[in-house]
mmCIF file of C-alpha atoms in Angstrom:
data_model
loop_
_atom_site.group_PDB
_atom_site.id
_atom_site.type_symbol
_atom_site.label_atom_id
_atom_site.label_comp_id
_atom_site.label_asym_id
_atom_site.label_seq_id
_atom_site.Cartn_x
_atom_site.Cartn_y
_atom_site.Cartn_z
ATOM 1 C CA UNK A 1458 149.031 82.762 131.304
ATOM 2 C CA UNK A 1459 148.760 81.005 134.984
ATOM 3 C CA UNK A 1460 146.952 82.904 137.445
ATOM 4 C CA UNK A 1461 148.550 82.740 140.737
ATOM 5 C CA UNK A 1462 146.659 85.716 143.060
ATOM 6 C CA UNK A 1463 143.398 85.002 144.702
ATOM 7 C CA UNK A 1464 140.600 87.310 143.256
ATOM 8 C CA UNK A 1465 138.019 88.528 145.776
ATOM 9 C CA UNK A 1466 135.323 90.134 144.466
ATOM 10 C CA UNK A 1467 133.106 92.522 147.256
ATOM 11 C CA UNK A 1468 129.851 94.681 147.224
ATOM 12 C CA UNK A 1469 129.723 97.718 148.859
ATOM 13 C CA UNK A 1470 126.139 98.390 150.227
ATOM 14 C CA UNK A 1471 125.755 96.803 153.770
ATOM 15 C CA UNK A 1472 129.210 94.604 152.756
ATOM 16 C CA UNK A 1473 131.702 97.005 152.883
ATOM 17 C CA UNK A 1474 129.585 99.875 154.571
ATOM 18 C CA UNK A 1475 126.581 99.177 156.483
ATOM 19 C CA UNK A 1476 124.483 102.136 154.626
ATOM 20 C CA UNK A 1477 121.036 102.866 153.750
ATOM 21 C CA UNK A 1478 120.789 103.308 149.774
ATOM 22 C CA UNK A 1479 122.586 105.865 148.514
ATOM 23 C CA UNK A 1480 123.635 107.023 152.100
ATOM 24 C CA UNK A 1481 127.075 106.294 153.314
ATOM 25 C CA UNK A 1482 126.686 104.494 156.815
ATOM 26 C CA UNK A 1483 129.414 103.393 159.161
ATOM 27 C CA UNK A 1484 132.338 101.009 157.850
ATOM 28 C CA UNK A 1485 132.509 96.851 157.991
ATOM 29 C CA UNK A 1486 135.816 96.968 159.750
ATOM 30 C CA UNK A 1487 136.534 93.491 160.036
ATOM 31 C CA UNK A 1488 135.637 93.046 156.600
ATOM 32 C CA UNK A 1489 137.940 96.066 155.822
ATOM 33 C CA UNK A 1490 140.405 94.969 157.615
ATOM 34 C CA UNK A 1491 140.706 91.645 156.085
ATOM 35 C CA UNK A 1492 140.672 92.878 152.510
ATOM 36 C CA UNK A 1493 143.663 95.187 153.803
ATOM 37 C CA UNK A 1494 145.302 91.994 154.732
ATOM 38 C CA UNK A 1495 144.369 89.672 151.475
ATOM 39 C CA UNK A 1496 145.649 92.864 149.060
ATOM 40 C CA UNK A 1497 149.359 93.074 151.279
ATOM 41 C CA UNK A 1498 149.583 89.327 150.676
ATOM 42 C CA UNK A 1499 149.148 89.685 146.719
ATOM 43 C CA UNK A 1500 145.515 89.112 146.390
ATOM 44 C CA UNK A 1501 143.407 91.231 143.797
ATOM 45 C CA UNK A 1502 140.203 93.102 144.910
ATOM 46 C CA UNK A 1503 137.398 94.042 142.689
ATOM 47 C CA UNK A 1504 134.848 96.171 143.851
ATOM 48 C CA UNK A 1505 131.727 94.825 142.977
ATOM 49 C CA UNK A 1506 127.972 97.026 143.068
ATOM 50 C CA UNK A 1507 125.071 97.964 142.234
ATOM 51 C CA UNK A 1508 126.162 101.670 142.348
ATOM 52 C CA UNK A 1509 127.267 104.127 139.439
ATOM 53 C CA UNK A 1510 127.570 107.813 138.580
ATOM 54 C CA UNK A 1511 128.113 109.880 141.596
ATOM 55 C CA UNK A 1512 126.549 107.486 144.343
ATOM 56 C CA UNK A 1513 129.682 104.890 142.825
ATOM 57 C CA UNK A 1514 132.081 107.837 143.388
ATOM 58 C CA UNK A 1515 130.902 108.913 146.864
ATOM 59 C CA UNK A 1516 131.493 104.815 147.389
ATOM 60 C CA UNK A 1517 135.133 105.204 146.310
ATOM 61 C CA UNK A 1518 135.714 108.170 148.089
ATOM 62 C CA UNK A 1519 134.360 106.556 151.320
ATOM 63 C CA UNK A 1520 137.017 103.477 150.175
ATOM 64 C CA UNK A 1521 139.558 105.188 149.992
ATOM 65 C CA UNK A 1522 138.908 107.228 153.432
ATOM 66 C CA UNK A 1523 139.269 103.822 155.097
ATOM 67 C CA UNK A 1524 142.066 102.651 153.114
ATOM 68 C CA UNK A 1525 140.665 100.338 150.445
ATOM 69 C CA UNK A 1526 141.646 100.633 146.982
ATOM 70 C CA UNK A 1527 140.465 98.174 143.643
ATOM 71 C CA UNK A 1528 142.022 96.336 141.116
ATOM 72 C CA UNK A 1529 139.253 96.881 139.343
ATOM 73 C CA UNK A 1530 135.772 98.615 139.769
ATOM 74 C CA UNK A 1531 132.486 96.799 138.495
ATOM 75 C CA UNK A 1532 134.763 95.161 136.120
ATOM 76 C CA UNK A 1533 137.398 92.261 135.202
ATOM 77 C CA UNK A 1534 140.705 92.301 135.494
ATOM 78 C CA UNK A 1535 142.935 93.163 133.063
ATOM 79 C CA UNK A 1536 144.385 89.972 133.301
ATOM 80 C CA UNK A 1537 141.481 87.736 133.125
ATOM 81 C CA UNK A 1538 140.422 89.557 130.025
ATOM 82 C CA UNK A 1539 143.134 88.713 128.253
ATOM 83 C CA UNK A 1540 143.412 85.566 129.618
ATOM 84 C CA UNK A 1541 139.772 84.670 127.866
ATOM 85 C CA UNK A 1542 139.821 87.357 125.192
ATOM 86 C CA UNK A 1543 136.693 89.231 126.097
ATOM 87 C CA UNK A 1544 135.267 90.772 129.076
ATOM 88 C CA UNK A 1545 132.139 88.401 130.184
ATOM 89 C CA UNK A 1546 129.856 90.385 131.986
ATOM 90 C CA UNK A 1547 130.070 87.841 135.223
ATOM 91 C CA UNK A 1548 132.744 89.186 137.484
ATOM 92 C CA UNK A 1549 135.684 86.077 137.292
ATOM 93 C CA UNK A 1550 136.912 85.556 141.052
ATOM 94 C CA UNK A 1551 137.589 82.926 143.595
ATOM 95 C CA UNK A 1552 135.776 84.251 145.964
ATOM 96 C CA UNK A 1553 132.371 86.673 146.205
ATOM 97 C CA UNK A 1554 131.457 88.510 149.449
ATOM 98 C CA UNK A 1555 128.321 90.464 149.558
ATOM 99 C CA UNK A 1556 125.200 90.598 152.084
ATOM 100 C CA UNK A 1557 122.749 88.554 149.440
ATOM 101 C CA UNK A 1558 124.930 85.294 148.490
ATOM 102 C CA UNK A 1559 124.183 81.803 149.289
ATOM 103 C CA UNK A 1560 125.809 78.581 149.077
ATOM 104 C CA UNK A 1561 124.425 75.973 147.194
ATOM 105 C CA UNK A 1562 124.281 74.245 150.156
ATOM 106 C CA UNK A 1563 122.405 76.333 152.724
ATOM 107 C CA UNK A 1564 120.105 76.872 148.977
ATOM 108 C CA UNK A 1565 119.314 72.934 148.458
ATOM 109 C CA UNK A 1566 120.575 71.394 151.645
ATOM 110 C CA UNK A 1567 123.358 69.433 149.920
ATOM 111 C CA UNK A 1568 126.486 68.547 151.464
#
C-alpha cells in the first residue's frame, strides 16, 4: 500500500482555537482556513490533543461550527494502521502543527 495524501496532524488548544483550558476561545482562522484548503485538495487531517471526555466533544462541536471535520481524532488512520499492522501510539503524519513544536533546528542551532 503507497500512501499518496499528505497527513497533517493539528492540536486544538491555542492551535486551532486560541482558548484558555477547557474554555472555548475565538477561532485560528488562517489556520482554519488552510486546513479547509489542504482537506479539498485530498489531504488527511487528524485532530491531535490533549483533550477527552466532554471538553474533547465541546472541541469537536466548536470544529465542526467552523467547518473542520477529522480523518481521525487522537488517533491513526485507518490506513496507516494497516499499512504497519498496529496502531503505535505516535500520531504517523507529514506534518505536525501545534503551539509547543520546535524544529530541530531552532532546538540545536543546526542547519
Amino acid at each position: 500500500m503507497e500512501l499518496t495524501n499528505t497527513i497533517i496532524a493539528v492540536d486544538f488548544d491555542n492551535t486551532l482555537c486560541f482558548s484558555n483550558w477547557p474554555e472555548l476561545g475565538e477561532p485560528n482562522l488562517p489556520l482554519i482556513s488552510y486546513l479547509q484548503q489542504q482537506k479539498a485538495s485530498g489531504s488527511k487531517i487528524i485532530l491531535w490533543t490533549c483533550r477527552a471526555g466532554k471538553p474533547l466533544e465541546d472541541a469537536l462541536i466548536w470544529c465542526e461550527h467552523q467547518g473542520l471535520s477529522f480523518d481521525a481524532i487522537n488517533d491513526n488512520l485507518p490506513e496507516i494502521i494497516e499499512l504497519y499492522g498496529n496502531n503505535s501510539r505516535k500520531i504517523t503524519c507529514d506534518i505536525y502543527i501545534d503551539d509547543r513544536n520546535m524544529k530541530l533546528e531552532e532546538l540545536v542551532g543546526v542547519s
